[in-house]
Coordinates of N, CA, C and O in Angstrom, one line a residue:
W1 N 28.8 5.8 -19.9 CA 29.3 5.9 -21.3 C 30.2 7.1 -21.4 O 31.3 7.0 -21.9
Y2 N 29.7 8.3 -21.0 CA 30.5 9.5 -21.1 C 31.7 9.4 -20.2 O 32.8 9.9 -20.5
E3 N 31.6 8.8 -19.0 CA 32.7 8.7 -18.1 C 33.8 7.8 -18.7 O 35.0 8.1 -18.5
S4 N 33.4 6.7 -19.4 CA 34.3 5.9 -20.1 C 35.1 6.6 -21.2 O 36.3 6.5 -21.3
L5 N 34.4 7.4 -22.0 CA 35.0 8.2 -23.0 C 36.0 9.2 -22.4 O 37.1 9.5 -22.9
S6 N 35.6 9.8 -21.3 CA 36.4 10.8 -20.6 C 37.7 10.2 -20.1 O 38.8 10.8 -20.3
E7 N 37.7 9.0 -19.6 CA 38.9 8.3 -19.2 C 39.8 7.9 -20.4 O 41.0 8.1 -20.3
I8 N 39.2 7.5 -21.5 CA 40.0 7.2 -22.7 C 40.7 8.5 -23.2 O 41.8 8.5 -23.5
L9 N 39.9 9.6 -23.2 CA 40.5 10.9 -23.7 C 41.6 11.4 -22.8 O 42.5 12.1 -23.3
K10 N 41.5 11.1 -21.5 CA 42.5 11.5 -20.6 C 43.9 11.0 -20.9 O 44.9 11.7 -20.7
Y11 N 43.9 9.8 -21.4 CA 45.2 9.2 -21.7 C 45.6 9.3 -23.2 O 46.6 8.7 -23.6
N12 N 44.9 10.0 -24.0 CA 45.2 10.2 -25.4 C 45.7 11.6 -25.7 O 45.0 12.5 -26.1
H13 N 47.0 11.8 -25.4 CA 47.6 13.1 -25.6 C 48.3 13.3 -26.9 O 48.9 14.3 -27.2
L14 N 48.2 12.3 -27.8 CA 48.9 12.4 -29.1 C 48.2 13.4 -30.0 O 48.9 13.9 -30.9
T15 N 46.9 13.6 -29.9 CA 46.2 14.4 -30.9 C 45.5 15.6 -30.3 O 44.4 16.0 -30.8
T16 N 46.1 16.2 -29.3 CA 45.4 17.3 -28.6 C 45.2 18.5 -29.5 O 44.3 19.4 -29.2
T17 N 45.9 18.7 -30.5 CA 45.7 19.8 -31.4 C 44.7 19.5 -32.5 O 44.3 20.4 -33.3
D18 N 44.2 18.3 -32.6 CA 43.2 17.9 -33.6 C 41.9 18.5 -33.2 O 41.4 18.3 -32.1
W19 N 41.2 19.1 -34.2 CA 39.9 19.8 -33.9 C 38.9 18.7 -33.4 O 38.0 19.0 -32.6
L20 N 38.9 17.5 -34.0 CA 38.0 16.5 -33.6 C 38.2 16.0 -32.2 O 37.2 15.8 -31.5
Y21 N 39.4 15.9 -31.8 CA 39.7 15.5 -30.4 C 39.2 16.6 -29.5 O 38.6 16.3 -28.4
Q22 N 39.5 17.9 -29.8 CA 39.0 19.0 -28.9 C 37.5 19.0 -28.8 O 36.9 19.2 -27.8
L23 N 36.8 18.8 -30.0 CA 35.4 18.8 -30.0 C 34.9 17.6 -29.1 O 34.0 17.9 -28.2
L24 N 35.4 16.5 -29.2 CA 35.0 15.3 -28.4 C 35.3 15.5 -27.0 O 34.4 15.3 -26.1
L25 N 36.4 16.0 -26.6 CA 36.8 16.3 -25.2 C 35.8 17.2 -24.6 O 35.2 16.9 -23.5
L26 N 35.6 18.4 -25.2 CA 34.7 19.3 -24.5 C 33.2 18.9 -24.5 O 32.5 19.1 -23.6
T27 N 32.8 18.2 -25.6 CA 31.4 17.6 -25.6 C 31.2 16.6 -24.5 O 30.2 16.7 -23.8
V28 N 32.2 15.7 -24.3 CA 32.1 14.7 -23.3 C 32.1 15.3 -21.9 O 31.2 15.0 -21.1
K29 N 33.0 16.3 -21.7 CA 33.0 16.9 -20.3 C 31.7 17.7 -20.0 O 31.2 17.7 -18.9
E30 N 31.2 18.3 -21.1 CA 29.9 19.1 -20.9 C 28.8 18.2 -20.6 O 28.0 18.4 -19.7
R31 N 28.7 17.1 -21.3 CA 27.6 16.1 -21.1 C 27.6 15.5 -19.7 O 26.6 15.3 -19.1
I32 N 28.8 15.2 -19.2 CA 28.9 14.6 -17.9 C 28.4 15.7 -16.9 O 27.7 15.3 -15.9
C33 N 28.8 16.9 -17.1 CA 28.3 18.0 -16.2 C 26.8 18.1 -16.2 O 26.1 18.2 -15.1
V34 N 26.2 18.0 -17.4 CA 24.7 18.1 -17.5 C 24.1 17.0 -16.8 O 23.1 17.2 -16.0
L35 N 24.6 15.8 -17.0 CA 24.0 14.6 -16.3 C 24.2 14.7 -14.8 O 23.3 14.3 -14.1
S36 N 25.3 15.2 -14.3 CA 25.5 15.3 -12.9 C 24.6 16.4 -12.2 O 24.2 16.3 -11.1
L37 N 24.1 17.4 -13.0 CA 23.3 18.4 -12.5 C 21.8 18.1 -12.7 O 20.9 18.8 -12.1
T38 N 21.5 17.1 -13.5 CA 20.1 16.8 -13.8 C 19.5 16.0 -12.6 O 20.0 15.0 -12.1
E39 N 18.3 16.5 -12.2 CA 17.6 15.8 -11.1 C 16.4 15.0 -11.8 O 15.6 15.6 -12.4
V40 N 16.5 13.7 -11.6 CA 15.4 12.8 -12.1 C 14.7 12.3 -10.9 O 15.3 11.7 -10.0
P41 N 13.3 12.4 -10.9 CA 12.5 11.9 -9.8 C 12.7 10.4 -9.7 O 12.9 9.7 -10.7
N42 N 12.8 9.9 -8.4 CA 12.9 8.5 -8.1 C 14.2 7.9 -8.7 O 14.2 6.7 -9.1
S43 N 15.2 8.7 -8.8 CA 16.5 8.2 -9.3 C 17.6 8.8 -8.6 O 17.5 9.9 -8.0
S44 N 18.8 8.1 -8.5 CA 19.9 8.7 -7.9 C 20.6 9.6 -8.8 O 20.7 9.4 -10.0
S45 N 21.1 10.7 -8.3 CA 21.9 11.7 -9.1 C 23.3 11.9 -8.4 O 23.5 11.5 -7.3
K46 N 24.2 12.5 -9.1 CA 25.5 12.8 -8.6 C 25.4 13.7 -7.4 O 24.5 14.6 -7.3
G47 N 26.3 13.6 -6.5 CA 26.3 14.5 -5.3 C 26.9 15.8 -5.7 O 27.5 16.0 -6.8
L48 N 26.8 16.8 -4.9 CA 27.2 18.1 -5.1 C 28.8 18.2 -5.2 O 29.3 18.9 -6.0
V49 N 29.4 17.4 -4.4 CA 30.9 17.4 -4.5 C 31.4 16.8 -5.8 O 32.3 17.4 -6.4
E50 N 30.7 15.8 -6.3 CA 31.1 15.2 -7.6 C 30.8 16.2 -8.7 O 31.6 16.3 -9.6
S51 N 29.6 16.8 -8.6 CA 29.3 17.8 -9.6 C 30.3 19.0 -9.7 O 30.6 19.4 -10.7
S52 N 30.7 19.4 -8.5 CA 31.7 20.4 -8.4 C 33.0 20.0 -9.1 O 33.6 20.8 -9.8
N53 N 33.4 18.8 -8.8 CA 34.7 18.3 -9.4 C 34.5 18.2 -10.9 O 35.5 18.4 -11.7
L54 N 33.4 17.7 -11.4 CA 33.1 17.6 -12.8 C 33.1 19.0 -13.5 O 33.7 19.2 -14.6
L55 N 32.6 20.0 -12.9 CA 32.6 21.4 -13.4 C 34.0 21.9 -13.5 O 34.4 22.5 -14.4
H56 N 34.8 21.6 -12.4 CA 36.2 22.0 -12.4 C 37.0 21.3 -13.6 O 37.7 22.0 -14.3
D57 N 36.7 20.1 -13.8 CA 37.4 19.3 -14.8 C 37.0 19.9 -16.2 O 37.8 20.0 -17.1
Y58 N 35.7 20.2 -16.4 CA 35.2 20.9 -17.6 C 35.9 22.2 -17.8 O 36.4 22.5 -18.9
D59 N 36.0 23.0 -16.8 CA 36.7 24.3 -16.9 C 38.2 24.1 -17.3 O 38.7 24.8 -18.2
Q60 N 38.8 23.1 -16.7 CA 40.2 22.9 -17.0 C 40.4 22.4 -18.4 O 41.4 22.7 -19.1
S61 N 39.4 21.6 -18.9 CA 39.5 21.1 -20.3 C 39.3 22.3 -21.3 O 40.0 22.3 -22.3
I62 N 38.4 23.2 -21.0 CA 38.3 24.4 -21.8 C 39.6 25.2 -21.9 O 40.0 25.6 -22.9
E63 N 40.2 25.4 -20.7 CA 41.5 26.1 -20.6 C 42.6 25.4 -21.4 O 43.3 26.0 -22.1
S64 N 42.6 24.1 -21.3 CA 43.6 23.3 -22.0 C 43.4 23.4 -23.5 O 44.4 23.6 -24.3
V65 N 42.2 23.4 -24.0 CA 41.9 23.5 -25.5 C 42.3 24.9 -25.9 O 42.8 25.1 -27.0
A66 N 42.0 25.9 -25.1 CA 42.3 27.3 -25.4 C 43.8 27.5 -25.5 O 44.3 28.1 -26.5
E67 N 44.6 26.9 -24.6 CA 46.0 27.0 -24.6 C 46.7 26.2 -25.8 O 47.7 26.7 -26.3
T68 N 46.1 25.1 -26.1 CA 46.6 24.3 -27.2 C 46.5 25.0 -28.5 O 47.4 24.9 -29.4
G69 N 45.4 25.7 -28.7 CA 45.2 26.4 -29.9 C 44.5 25.6 -31.0 O 44.2 24.4 -30.8
P70 N 44.2 26.2 -32.1 CA 43.4 25.5 -33.2 C 44.3 24.6 -34.1 O 45.5 24.8 -34.1
S71 N 43.6 23.7 -34.7 CA 44.3 22.9 -35.8 C 44.5 23.9 -36.9 O 43.8 24.8 -37.1
P72 N 45.6 23.6 -37.7 CA 45.9 24.5 -38.8 C 44.7 24.5 -39.8 O 44.1 23.5 -40.2
G73 N 44.2 25.7 -40.1 CA 43.1 25.9 -41.0 C 41.7 25.9 -40.3 O 40.7 26.0 -41.0
F74 N 41.7 25.7 -39.0 CA 40.4 25.6 -38.3 C 40.2 26.6 -37.2 O 39.6 26.4 -36.2
R75 N 40.8 27.8 -37.4 CA 40.7 28.9 -36.3 C 39.3 29.3 -36.0 O 38.9 29.4 -34.9
E76 N 38.4 29.5 -37.0 CA 37.0 29.9 -36.8 C 36.3 28.8 -36.0 O 35.5 29.2 -35.1
F77 N 36.5 27.6 -36.3 CA 35.8 26.5 -35.6 C 36.3 26.5 -34.2 O 35.5 26.4 -33.2
H78 N 37.6 26.6 -33.9 CA 38.2 26.6 -32.6 C 37.6 27.8 -31.8 O 37.2 27.6 -30.6
N79 N 37.5 28.9 -32.3 CA 37.0 30.1 -31.6 C 35.5 29.9 -31.3 O 35.1 30.2 -30.2
S80 N 34.8 29.3 -32.2 CA 33.3 29.0 -31.9 C 33.2 27.9 -30.9 O 32.3 28.0 -30.0
L81 N 34.1 26.9 -30.9 CA 34.1 25.8 -29.9 C 34.3 26.4 -28.5 O 33.5 26.1 -27.6
L82 N 35.3 27.3 -28.4 CA 35.5 27.9 -27.1 C 34.4 28.8 -26.6 O 34.0 28.8 -25.4
K83 N 33.9 29.6 -27.5 CA 32.8 30.5 -27.2 C 31.6 29.8 -26.7 O 31.0 30.1 -25.6
H84 N 31.2 28.7 -27.4 CA 30.0 27.9 -27.0 C 30.3 27.3 -25.6 O 29.4 27.4 -24.7
H85 N 31.4 26.7 -25.4 CA 31.6 26.0 -24.1 C 31.8 26.9 -23.0 O 31.5 26.6 -21.8
Q86 N 32.3 28.1 -23.2 CA 32.4 29.1 -22.1 C 31.0 29.5 -21.7 O 30.8 29.7 -20.5
G87 N 30.1 29.7 -22.6 CA 28.7 30.0 -22.3 C 28.1 28.9 -21.5 O 27.4 29.1 -20.6
Q88 N 28.3 27.6 -22.0 CA 27.8 26.5 -21.3 C 28.3 26.3 -19.9 O 27.5 26.0 -19.0
L89 N 29.6 26.6 -19.7 CA 30.2 26.5 -18.4 C 29.6 27.5 -17.4 O 29.2 27.2 -16.3
A90 N 29.3 28.7 -17.9 CA 28.7 29.7 -17.0 C 27.3 29.3 -16.6 O 26.9 29.4 -15.5
F91 N 26.5 28.8 -17.6 CA 25.2 28.3 -17.3 C 25.2 27.1 -16.3 O 24.4 27.1 -15.4
H92 N 26.1 26.2 -16.6 CA 26.1 25.0 -15.7 C 26.6 25.3 -14.3 O 26.1 24.8 -13.3
T93 N 27.5 26.3 -14.2 CA 28.0 26.7 -12.9 C 26.9 27.4 -12.1 O 26.7 27.2 -10.9
A94 N 26.1 28.3 -12.8 CA 25.0 28.9 -12.1 C 24.0 27.9 -11.7 O 23.4 28.0 -10.6
T95 N 23.7 26.9 -12.5 CA 22.8 25.8 -12.2 C 23.3 25.1 -10.9 O 22.5 24.8 -10.0
F96 N 24.6 24.8 -10.9 CA 25.2 24.2 -9.7 C 25.0 25.0 -8.5 O 24.6 24.4 -7.4
L97 N 25.2 26.3 -8.5 CA 25.0 27.1 -7.3 C 23.6 27.1 -6.9 O 23.3 27.1 -5.7
L98 N 22.6 27.2 -7.8 CA 21.2 27.1 -7.5 C 20.8 25.8 -6.9 O 20.0 25.7 -6.0
K99 N 21.4 24.7 -7.4 CA 21.2 23.4 -6.9 C 21.7 23.3 -5.4 O 21.0 22.7 -4.6
K100 N 22.8 23.9 -5.2 CA 23.4 23.9 -3.8 C 22.4 24.7 -2.9 O 22.2 24.3 -1.7
T101 N 21.9 25.8 -3.4 CA 21.0 26.6 -2.6 C 19.7 25.8 -2.3 O 19.2 25.8 -1.2
K102 N 19.2 25.1 -3.3 CA 18.0 24.3 -3.1 C 18.2 23.2 -2.1 O 17.3 22.9 -1.3
K103 N 19.4 22.6 -2.0 CA 19.7 21.6 -1.0 C 20.1 22.1 0.4 O 20.4 21.4 1.3
G104 N 20.0 23.5 0.5 CA 20.2 24.1 1.8 C 21.6 24.4 2.2 O 21.9 24.7 3.3
Q105 N 22.6 24.4 1.2 CA 24.0 24.7 1.5 C 24.3 26.1 1.4 O 25.4 26.6 1.9
F106 N 23.4 26.9 0.8 CA 23.6 28.4 0.7 C 22.2 28.9 1.0 O 21.2 28.3 0.9
H107 N 22.2 30.2 1.4 CA 20.9 31.0 1.5 C 20.8 31.7 0.2 O 21.8 32.1 -0.5
W108 N 19.6 31.9 -0.2 CA 19.3 32.6 -1.5 C 20.0 34.0 -1.6 O 20.5 34.3 -2.6
R109 N 19.9 34.7 -0.5 CA 20.6 36.0 -0.5 C 22.1 36.0 -0.7 O 22.6 36.9 -1.4
E110 N 22.7 34.9 -0.3 CA 24.1 34.8 -0.5 C 24.5 34.5 -1.9 O 25.6 34.9 -2.4
I111 N 23.7 33.8 -2.6 CA 24.1 33.3 -3.9 C 23.4 34.0 -5.1 O 23.9 33.8 -6.3
K112 N 22.4 34.8 -4.9 CA 21.7 35.4 -6.0 C 22.6 36.3 -6.9 O 22.4 36.3 -8.1
D113 N 23.5 37.1 -6.3 CA 24.3 38.0 -7.2 C 25.3 37.2 -8.0 O 25.4 37.4 -9.2
C114 N 25.9 36.1 -7.5 CA 26.9 35.3 -8.2 C 26.1 34.5 -9.3 O 26.6 34.5 -10.5
S115 N 25.0 33.9 -9.0 CA 24.3 33.1 -10.0 C 23.7 34.0 -11.1 O 23.7 33.7 -12.2
A116 N 23.3 35.2 -10.7 CA 22.7 36.2 -11.6 C 23.8 36.6 -12.6 O 23.5 36.7 -13.8
T117 N 25.0 36.9 -12.1 CA 26.1 37.3 -13.0 C 26.4 36.1 -14.0 O 26.6 36.4 -15.2
L118 N 26.5 34.9 -13.5 CA 26.8 33.8 -14.4 C 25.7 33.6 -15.4 O 26.0 33.3 -16.6
M119 N 24.4 33.8 -15.0 CA 23.3 33.6 -15.9 C 23.4 34.7 -17.0 O 23.1 34.5 -18.2
L120 N 23.8 35.9 -16.6 CA 23.9 37.0 -17.5 C 25.0 36.7 -18.6 O 24.9 36.9 -19.8
I121 N 26.1 36.1 -18.1 CA 27.2 35.7 -19.0 C 26.7 34.7 -20.0 O 27.0 34.7 -21.2
A122 N 26.0 33.7 -19.4 CA 25.4 32.6 -20.3 C 24.4 33.2 -21.3 O 24.4 32.8 -22.5
W123 N 23.6 34.1 -20.9 CA 22.6 34.7 -21.8 C 23.3 35.6 -22.9 O 22.9 35.6 -24.0
Q124 N 24.4 36.3 -22.5 CA 25.1 37.1 -23.5 C 26.0 36.4 -24.4 O 26.5 37.0 -25.4
T125 N 26.2 35.1 -24.2 CA 27.0 34.3 -25.1 C 26.0 33.8 -26.2 O 25.3 32.9 -26.1
I126 N 26.1 34.5 -27.3 CA 25.1 34.3 -28.4 C 25.4 33.0 -29.1 O 26.5 32.6 -29.4
P127 N 24.3 32.2 -29.3 CA 24.5 30.9 -30.0 C 25.2 31.1 -31.4 O 24.9 32.1 -32.1
I128 N 26.0 30.2 -31.8 CA 26.7 30.2 -33.1 C 25.7 30.1 -34.2 O 24.9 29.2 -34.2
D129 N 25.7 31.0 -35.1 CA 24.8 30.9 -36.3 C 25.2 29.8 -37.2 O 26.4 29.7 -37.7
P130 N 24.3 28.8 -37.4 CA 24.7 27.7 -38.3 C 24.8 28.0 -39.8 O 25.1 27.2 -40.6
K131 N 24.6 29.3 -40.1 CA 24.8 29.7 -41.5 C 25.9 30.6 -41.8 O 26.0 31.3 -42.8
V132 N 26.9 30.6 -40.9 CA 28.1 31.5 -41.1 C 28.9 31.0 -42.3 O 28.9 29.8 -42.7
N133 N 29.6 31.9 -42.9 CA 30.3 31.6 -44.2 C 31.3 30.6 -44.1 O 31.5 29.7 -44.9
W134 N 32.1 30.6 -43.0 CA 33.2 29.6 -42.9 C 32.7 28.2 -42.8 O 33.5 27.2 -43.1
L135 N 31.5 28.0 -42.4 CA 30.9 26.7 -42.2 C 30.5 26.0 -43.5 O 30.3 24.8 -43.6
T136 N 30.3 26.8 -44.6 CA 29.9 26.3 -45.9 C 30.7 25.2 -46.4 O 30.2 24.2 -46.9
H137 N 32.0 25.3 -46.3 CA 32.9 24.3 -46.8 C 33.6 23.5 -45.7 O 34.6 22.8 -46.0
A138 N 33.1 23.6 -44.5 CA 33.7 22.9 -43.4 C 33.3 21.4 -43.4 O 32.3 21.0 -44.1
P139 N 34.0 20.5 -42.8 CA 33.7 19.1 -42.7 C 32.3 18.9 -42.1 O 31.8 19.7 -41.3
E140 N 31.6 17.8 -42.5 CA 30.2 17.6 -42.0 C 30.1 17.5 -40.5 O 29.2 18.0 -39.9
K141 N 31.1 16.9 -39.9 CA 31.1 16.8 -38.4 C 31.1 18.2 -37.8 O 30.5 18.4 -36.7
Q142 N 31.8 19.2 -38.3 CA 31.8 20.5 -37.8 C 30.4 21.2 -38.0 O 29.9 21.8 -37.2
Q143 N 29.9 20.9 -39.2 CA 28.5 21.5 -39.5 C 27.5 20.9 -38.5 O 26.7 21.7 -37.9
N144 N 27.6 19.6 -38.2 CA 26.7 19.0 -37.2 C 26.9 19.6 -35.8 O 25.9 19.8 -35.1
A145 N 28.1 19.8 -35.5 CA 28.5 20.3 -34.1 C 27.9 21.7 -34.0 O 27.3 22.0 -33.0
V146 N 28.0 22.5 -35.0 CA 27.5 23.9 -34.9 C 26.0 23.9 -34.9 O 25.4 24.7 -34.2
R147 N 25.4 23.0 -35.6 CA 23.9 23.0 -35.5 C 23.5 22.6 -34.1 O 22.5 23.1 -33.5
R148 N 24.2 21.6 -33.5 CA 23.9 21.2 -32.1 C 24.1 22.4 -31.2 O 23.3 22.6 -30.2
W149 N 25.2 23.1 -31.4 CA 25.6 24.2 -30.5 C 24.5 25.3 -30.6 O 24.2 25.9 -29.6
Y150 N 23.9 25.5 -31.8 CA 22.9 26.5 -31.9 C 21.7 26.1 -31.1 O 21.1 27.0 -30.4
L151 N 21.3 24.8 -31.1 CA 20.2 24.4 -30.3 C 20.5 24.5 -28.8 O 19.7 25.0 -28.0
E152 N 21.7 24.0 -28.4 CA 22.0 24.1 -27.0 C 22.2 25.6 -26.5 O 21.8 25.9 -25.4
G153 N 22.7 26.4 -27.4 CA 22.9 27.8 -27.1 C 21.5 28.5 -27.0 O 21.4 29.4 -26.1
S154 N 20.6 28.2 -27.8 CA 19.3 28.8 -27.8 C 18.6 28.4 -26.5 O 17.9 29.2 -25.8
Y155 N 18.7 27.1 -26.1 CA 18.1 26.6 -24.8 C 18.8 27.4 -23.6 O 18.1 27.9 -22.7
R156 N 20.1 27.5 -23.7 CA 20.9 28.2 -22.6 C 20.4 29.7 -22.5 O 20.1 30.2 -21.4
C157 N 20.2 30.4 -23.6 CA 19.8 31.7 -23.6 C 18.3 31.9 -23.1 O 18.0 32.8 -22.4
S158 N 17.5 30.9 -23.5 CA 16.1 30.9 -23.0 C 16.0 30.8 -21.5 O 15.4 31.5 -20.8
Q159 N 16.7 29.8 -21.0 CA 16.7 29.5 -19.6 C 17.4 30.6 -18.7 O 16.8 31.0 -17.7
S160 N 18.5 31.0 -19.2 CA 19.2 32.1 -18.4 C 18.5 33.4 -18.5 O 18.5 34.2 -17.6
G161 N 17.8 33.7 -19.7 CA 17.0 34.9 -19.8 C 15.8 34.9 -18.9 O 15.5 36.0 -18.4
H162 N 15.3 33.8 -18.6 CA 14.1 33.7 -17.7 C 14.5 33.9 -16.3 O 13.8 34.3 -15.4
F163 N 15.8 33.6 -16.0 CA 16.3 33.7 -14.6 C 16.3 35.2 -14.2 O 16.0 35.7 -13.2

């Protein structure tokens, strides 16, 4: 499902400055990364090479949205979108490195400093407050996105803080 959406979005360059397009693009890329890093017992999961490629694609999508800039009148939403996804990228990258270590491709001593730094960045990226002033009169889809980010950010901070 997410991979299909990602392919559709890849060829839709007409609305790259639209906040809804940017939200959908980064949400889809992040969800694909989460699914690729999730280990489900008795099920096949994505390989490490594919997870690495998906993380790179997610990073490039964040960079693309940052360079494109906000839709007129939606600067606060754009800044929050980037802040949330930068924190998520740090968390997922640290998770990826730990997964590689678990599979024996790295030794713990080699990877602990890098993953600890990424987890610290993820932990320091404070979840977006769903009660900020600019959100009061924002479209409902933005309000829903910020509420979801708050939950995802809280989870990220909890997990990275325990690391």
